Amino acid sequence: MGYILRRFLSTLPVMAVVAVVVFLLIHLSPGDPAALIAGDLASVEDIEKLRAALGLNLPLWQQFAIWLGKLFTGDLGTSIFTQVPVAQLLAQRLEPTVSIAVLTMALTLVLAVPLGTLAAYRAGSWIDRLVMLFAVLAFSVPVFLVGYLLIYAFAIQLPWFPVQGYVHFSDGPGDWLHGLVLPCVNLALVYIALVTRMTRATVLEVLHEDYIRTARAKGLGVLPVLGHALRNAAIPIATTVGVGIALLIGGVVVTETVFAIPGVGRLVIDSVQRHDYPVIQSVLLLSAGVYVLINLLIDLSYRLFDPRIQY
Amino acid sequence: MKRRTLAALATLALSAACQPALAQTPPKTLKVVAHADLKILDPTFTTAYISRNFGYMVYDTLFAQDANGKPQPQMAEKYTSSKDGKQWSFTLRPGLKFSDGAAVTSADAIASLQRWAARDSIGRAMVAGGAEWKAVDARTFTLTLAEPFGLVLEGLAKPSSFPPVILPERLAKMPATAPLPEVIGSGPFIFKRDEWVPGNKTVFVRNPNYVARSEPPSGLAGSKKTTFDRVEWLYLPDANSAIAALKRGEVDLVEQVPPDYIAPLRTDPGVKIGSGGTYQGFLVMNHLLPPFNNPKVRQALLQAVSQERIVAAMGYPLDMRMAYCQTYFICGSPNDTAAGAEPYRKADVAKAKKMLADAGYKGEKVTILVPSDVTYLNAEALMAAQTMRSIGMNVDAQTMDWASIGARRAKRDAPEAGGWNMYVTVAGEFDVNSPITNAYLSAACGNTLPGWPCDKPLDELRNAWLKETVPAKRREILDAFQARAYEAVPYINAGQYSAAFAARASLKGTDKLWAGMPTVWMLDK
């Protein structure tokens, strides 16, 4: 418990640094949200009035203080463009992103760990070569290209799945799942490739350990041997999966754009293009928080796999 | 007995399960891929076309342009004007209501028009002409002008940036420095704020309080009674996905198709392509700094510009672009004129080089801002840079995103200190087609337009045109205005083209879509 508290407290300075860096980076980069809001045909006078109305003419330290003050009261601010509270925007965007992340990682775990273990167990065989070929291809082909191919094959030629959009879980779990199949397969291919390779490498290493040789010599079957091996290979796999989930929550822009999923990734990109400061700041802070939290969870999970680890 | 009870219970359960399915007829829905993401819900706050389009969904206007470009009464039942054009009276149609059920009154109209006049170029000109609004009763109000003003109806029917939409008085009286916090109009649809997902979807449902005109729809005028219960604007930033969704029937209309997709879609029998409005390219020069502070340099560049090459580079097919448009006011529009254009009819690089030398150009660096994130503007800017190089200008092309250009174009400094010499943009026909809606062309001295064009004779001609009410004389002034524009060159017309929409072949009424406005009440399926 003490370890968890210590780890949690140690994240606070990290978050503070992230907040300052994010604020400075986006405010010092060129670009003016007021000019974008006012439109192409607006006069400089109109833009200046708008800057004043939005508080963008205040000194940087003052803008930072206002933002920080609001943050401490739990107010993430309001989008400069839409005048919608950032918390509401985030709430709208989190469900699609979390749905994609969870389904993608579930698909990854179900397929990648057995595939990688099988490849390791049959290292050098045609099965191993086939699995590795798939892993290399799945990792190398750009995500957007795979997305377009999936749309062409499974939405246009075989009209099994929708091209775009997101159905909320509460509007029907069946429709929700139906709409997420293509984007999740699109993303899962990359993660399957990654975790398959990681599993193969670690399981292969463990399979050469003395205790596995001993277990085999004692006449243990294939599955119990692999069970032993997997438990010992689990730590790097868990790390990869954890980092993968964090990346997915942070936003998978290409897939969300290709399949028009209104997730966090697209929110970040849209906000960056518009210089919508309050949204960018909050989303990046949230992403940093998710990374920190998931790293903590990964660390804690190590104990499950290896009881020798003490905190 | 037990079996009977079970059977009865099963029947009850079945009928209960079936009941909702029978009762719920899905709403008749139109799905449109919007040309941009809706960000601002107030069409009098931004010149962004997506906010203007939003305005026409939820608000109505006192007058509206029909498909022939003529102002027609819309919320107005009748109107009168004095012979000298200084006294006007307007009466609202009976029974008009806002979406919250409140009646539309003269007070609402007056407050809305005053808010509009504070932002819009024609509105400002009316204020400068001494416009005063007064309510006579709940439905009738008057407009008094201190001097003649030739554009009263055109102004009240203005279809583009800053349309004069009618809001409830309490909202219209809010400061114009912030977008309106509520959306309450008397237009054909109601905005569903609870279903709005910025960056993804905007939902409208039919306004039960909308009172339609009896005339058929034409342009933005006439009845806006819709057959759709629900309209969804989707924002699909990936063009491939938008086109795939259209082909599969997930959406009914893609408001603007990137030029590259036009040719392949024309061969698809399930899809039809139509004109999504006329646009003009703008090469905007900084008149404060050398070399473009010299009108002779601007003329030299104008002589070298090939409109056809620029719009071709933007990717539009032959039948959607013009080889050359001689007018600053949109070819084919009521203000189309050839006055002053003859010397520039054909791009002539050799002549332009000589004109540049005669103008005294000494090889000063010319900084052009090239947008990286807007494909058609990128092509326009690169072609402009190439044209300048072809006549010997020392071009410094600086690439950046559009947001950065937005910030930089407001700076008056020298390019070395963060300023600029040229940037490019485009504008829809309604923001181009008259001396007053085309703000860059009017070149009013003391203006704060990026580029700061200033030409006194041009400004005087614009004011004379505004005040003139006799059509023949107005035409003469218009010709003189354009002839002067070709001498002063406040900006360079980079060519005219039509954007394209794509719709499901089964969608009815797309032939009535007008000037790039998604007037969805014209459609049916």
PDB file of C-alpha atoms in Angstrom, chain A residues 29-33 35-50 53-54 80-84 88-89 92-93 148 151 154-156 158-166 168 178 256-262 266-267 270 272-275, chain B residues 37-41 45-49 119 124 161-162 177-179 193-200 234-238 240-245 247-248 250-251 282 373 377 401-404 406-407 409-410 423 425-427 431 439-440 448-450 452:
ATOM      1  CA  SER A  29       3.788  27.696 -31.375  1.00  0.00           C
ATOM      2  CA  PRO A  30       2.630  29.965 -34.215  1.00  0.00           C
ATOM      3  CA  GLY A  31      -1.067  30.125 -35.004  1.00  0.00           C
ATOM      4  CA  ASP A  32      -4.016  32.091 -33.763  1.00  0.00           C
ATOM      5  CA  PRO A  33      -7.340  30.514 -32.821  1.00  0.00           C
ATOM      6  CA  ALA A  35      -8.048  34.250 -36.700  1.00  0.00           C
ATOM      7  CA  LEU A  36      -9.456  30.795 -37.414  1.00  0.00           C
ATOM      8  CA  ILE A  37     -12.731  31.504 -35.635  1.00  0.00           C
ATOM      9  CA  ALA A  38     -13.204  34.852 -37.323  1.00  0.00           C
ATOM     10  CA  GLY A  39     -12.875  33.266 -40.766  1.00  0.00           C
ATOM     11  CA  ASP A  40     -10.856  33.916 -43.912  1.00  0.00           C
ATOM     12  CA  LEU A  41     -12.546  37.187 -44.762  1.00  0.00           C
ATOM     13  CA  ALA A  42     -12.351  38.785 -41.333  1.00  0.00           C
ATOM     14  CA  SER A  43     -10.494  42.032 -40.768  1.00  0.00           C
ATOM     15  CA  VAL A  44      -7.542  42.384 -38.408  1.00  0.00           C
ATOM     16  CA  GLU A  45      -9.739  44.579 -36.200  1.00  0.00           C
ATOM     17  CA  ASP A  46     -12.354  41.810 -35.878  1.00  0.00           C
ATOM     18  CA  ILE A  47      -9.652  39.292 -35.015  1.00  0.00           C
ATOM     19  CA  GLU A  48      -8.190  41.583 -32.353  1.00  0.00           C
ATOM     20  CA  LYS A  49     -11.608  42.103 -30.758  1.00  0.00           C
ATOM     21  CA  LEU A  50     -12.108  38.371 -30.686  1.00  0.00           C
ATOM     22  CA  ALA A  53     -13.061  38.551 -25.845  1.00  0.00           C
ATOM     23  CA  LEU A  54     -11.407  35.133 -25.540  1.00  0.00           C
ATOM     24  CA  ILE A  80     -12.439  28.174 -27.431  1.00  0.00           C
ATOM     25  CA  PHE A  81     -14.238  27.126 -30.591  1.00  0.00           C
ATOM     26  CA  THR A  82     -17.345  25.260 -29.597  1.00  0.00           C
ATOM     27  CA  GLN A  83     -17.866  26.832 -26.169  1.00  0.00           C
ATOM     28  CA  VAL A  84     -18.536  23.283 -24.945  1.00  0.00           C
ATOM     29  CA  GLN A  88     -18.059  17.147 -21.754  1.00  0.00           C
ATOM     30  CA  LEU A  89     -15.973  16.848 -24.939  1.00  0.00           C
ATOM     31  CA  GLN A  92     -18.065  12.133 -25.438  1.00  0.00           C
ATOM     32  CA  ARG A  93     -14.722  10.949 -26.813  1.00  0.00           C
ATOM     33  CA  TYR A 148      -8.766   1.288 -46.747  1.00  0.00           C
ATOM     34  CA  ILE A 151     -13.217  -0.955 -46.017  1.00  0.00           C
ATOM     35  CA  PHE A 154     -15.591  -5.878 -45.969  1.00  0.00           C
ATOM     36  CA  ALA A 155     -17.724  -2.762 -46.362  1.00  0.00           C
ATOM     37  CA  ILE A 156     -17.939  -2.171 -50.121  1.00  0.00           C
ATOM     38  CA  LEU A 158     -18.816  -7.652 -49.059  1.00  0.00           C
ATOM     39  CA  PRO A 159     -21.145  -5.246 -47.291  1.00  0.00           C
ATOM     40  CA  TRP A 160     -20.788  -6.881 -43.886  1.00  0.00           C
ATOM     41  CA  PHE A 161     -19.649  -3.946 -41.796  1.00  0.00           C
ATOM     42  CA  PRO A 162     -20.224  -0.181 -41.839  1.00  0.00           C
ATOM     43  CA  VAL A 163     -17.601   2.119 -43.357  1.00  0.00           C
ATOM     44  CA  GLN A 164     -17.696   4.736 -40.640  1.00  0.00           C
ATOM     45  CA  GLY A 165     -19.233   5.913 -37.419  1.00  0.00           C
ATOM     46  CA  TYR A 166     -19.629   4.804 -33.855  1.00  0.00           C
ATOM     47  CA  HIS A 168     -22.784   3.832 -28.351  1.00  0.00           C
ATOM     48  CA  HIS A 178     -20.651  -4.529 -35.385  1.00  0.00           C
ATOM     49  CA  GLU A 256     -10.116   6.969 -35.879  1.00  0.00           C
ATOM     50  CA  THR A 257      -9.837   9.203 -38.937  1.00  0.00           C
ATOM     51  CA  VAL A 258     -10.209   6.447 -41.542  1.00  0.00           C
ATOM     52  CA  PHE A 259     -13.263   4.951 -39.820  1.00  0.00           C
ATOM     53  CA  ALA A 260     -14.610   8.316 -38.605  1.00  0.00           C
ATOM     54  CA  ILE A 261     -14.649   7.243 -34.972  1.00  0.00           C
ATOM     55  CA  PRO A 262     -15.073  10.279 -32.717  1.00  0.00           C
ATOM     56  CA  ARG A 266      -9.195  12.864 -33.440  1.00  0.00           C
ATOM     57  CA  LEU A 267     -10.068  15.308 -30.692  1.00  0.00           C
ATOM     58  CA  ASP A 270      -8.612  18.655 -34.457  1.00  0.00           C
ATOM     59  CA  VAL A 272      -4.096  21.050 -32.374  1.00  0.00           C
ATOM     60  CA  GLN A 273      -5.050  22.198 -35.878  1.00  0.00           C
ATOM     61  CA  ARG A 274      -7.364  24.816 -34.406  1.00  0.00           C
ATOM     62  CA  HIS A 275      -5.077  25.788 -31.530  1.00  0.00           C
TER      63      HIS A 275
ATOM     64  CA  ASP B  37     -16.540  20.652 -38.919  1.00  0.00           C
ATOM     65  CA  LEU B  38     -19.120  22.888 -37.269  1.00  0.00           C
ATOM     66  CA  LYS B  39     -17.454  24.819 -34.498  1.00  0.00           C
ATOM     67  CA  ILE B  40     -19.309  28.096 -34.057  1.00  0.00           C
ATOM     68  CA  LEU B  41     -23.092  28.015 -33.707  1.00  0.00           C
ATOM     69  CA  PHE B  45     -19.949  35.695 -35.275  1.00  0.00           C
ATOM     70  CA  THR B  46     -17.761  34.175 -37.982  1.00  0.00           C
ATOM     71  CA  THR B  47     -17.468  34.270 -41.760  1.00  0.00           C
ATOM     72  CA  ALA B  48     -16.987  30.467 -41.822  1.00  0.00           C
ATOM     73  CA  TYR B  49     -19.363  28.980 -44.404  1.00  0.00           C
ATOM     74  CA  ARG B 119     -20.844  42.974 -38.130  1.00  0.00           C
ATOM     75  CA  ARG B 124     -22.361  48.849 -41.612  1.00  0.00           C
ATOM     76  CA  SER B 161     -21.079  35.449 -44.485  1.00  0.00           C
ATOM     77  CA  PHE B 162     -23.010  37.217 -41.742  1.00  0.00           C
ATOM     78  CA  THR B 177     -18.061  39.941 -29.100  1.00  0.00           C
ATOM     79  CA  ALA B 178     -18.992  36.391 -28.034  1.00  0.00           C
ATOM     80  CA  PRO B 179     -20.946  33.665 -29.820  1.00  0.00           C
ATOM     81  CA  ARG B 193     -27.489  20.271 -28.758  1.00  0.00           C
ATOM     82  CA  ASP B 194     -27.658  17.077 -26.682  1.00  0.00           C
ATOM     83  CA  GLU B 195     -26.652  15.024 -29.727  1.00  0.00           C
ATOM     84  CA  TRP B 196     -23.947  17.392 -30.951  1.00  0.00           C
ATOM     85  CA  VAL B 197     -20.511  15.776 -31.004  1.00  0.00           C
ATOM     86  CA  PRO B 198     -18.135  18.523 -32.149  1.00  0.00           C
ATOM     87  CA  GLY B 199     -15.711  17.107 -34.663  1.00  0.00           C
ATOM     88  CA  ASN B 200     -18.105  14.340 -35.600  1.00  0.00           C
ATOM     89  CA  LEU B 234     -21.379  14.186 -40.341  1.00  0.00           C
ATOM     90  CA  TYR B 235     -17.811  15.378 -40.393  1.00  0.00           C
ATOM     91  CA  LEU B 236     -15.635  12.759 -42.079  1.00  0.00           C
ATOM     92  CA  PRO B 237     -12.182  14.282 -42.484  1.00  0.00           C
ATOM     93  CA  ASP B 238     -10.948  11.360 -44.592  1.00  0.00           C
ATOM     94  CA  ASN B 240     -11.806   8.087 -48.969  1.00  0.00           C
ATOM     95  CA  SER B 241     -14.079   7.120 -46.086  1.00  0.00           C
ATOM     96  CA  ALA B 242     -16.636   9.758 -47.038  1.00  0.00           C
ATOM     97  CA  ILE B 243     -16.817   8.484 -50.618  1.00  0.00           C
ATOM     98  CA  ALA B 244     -16.929   4.850 -49.453  1.00  0.00           C
ATOM     99  CA  ALA B 245     -19.774   5.729 -47.069  1.00  0.00           C
ATOM    100  CA  LYS B 247     -21.133   4.397 -52.250  1.00  0.00           C
ATOM    101  CA  ARG B 248     -22.395   2.043 -49.567  1.00  0.00           C
ATOM    102  CA  GLU B 250     -24.435   5.109 -45.296  1.00  0.00           C
ATOM    103  CA  VAL B 251     -24.697   8.789 -46.235  1.00  0.00           C
ATOM    104  CA  PHE B 282      -7.585  35.329 -54.343  1.00  0.00           C
ATOM    105  CA  ASP B 373      -2.678  21.594 -44.685  1.00  0.00           C
ATOM    106  CA  LEU B 377      -4.752  26.462 -51.267  1.00  0.00           C
ATOM    107  CA  ASP B 401      -0.307  25.469 -41.513  1.00  0.00           C
ATOM    108  CA  TRP B 402      -3.389  27.590 -42.156  1.00  0.00           C
ATOM    109  CA  ALA B 403      -3.688  28.516 -38.468  1.00  0.00           C
ATOM    110  CA  SER B 404      -0.204  30.015 -38.609  1.00  0.00           C
ATOM    111  CA  GLY B 406      -4.142  33.234 -39.995  1.00  0.00           C
ATOM    112  CA  ALA B 407      -1.944  34.680 -37.269  1.00  0.00           C
ATOM    113  CA  ARG B 409      -1.340  37.705 -42.103  1.00  0.00           C
ATOM    114  CA  ALA B 410      -2.476  40.112 -39.386  1.00  0.00           C
ATOM    115  CA  TYR B 423      -0.978  34.857 -49.138  1.00  0.00           C
ATOM    116  CA  THR B 425      -7.305  32.171 -50.274  1.00  0.00           C
ATOM    117  CA  VAL B 426     -10.638  31.506 -52.019  1.00  0.00           C
ATOM    118  CA  ALA B 427     -14.115  32.934 -51.473  1.00  0.00           C
ATOM    119  CA  ASP B 431     -18.529  37.156 -50.886  1.00  0.00           C
ATOM    120  CA  ALA B 439     -14.310  43.547 -48.969  1.00  0.00           C
ATOM    121  CA  TYR B 440     -10.843  43.298 -50.563  1.00  0.00           C
ATOM    122  CA  THR B 448      -7.992  46.526 -41.294  1.00  0.00           C
ATOM    123  CA  LEU B 449      -8.111  43.772 -43.909  1.00  0.00           C
ATOM    124  CA  PRO B 450      -4.915  41.743 -44.057  1.00  0.00           C
ATOM    125  CA  TRP B 452      -4.469  46.755 -46.150  1.00  0.00           C
TER     126      TRP B 452
END
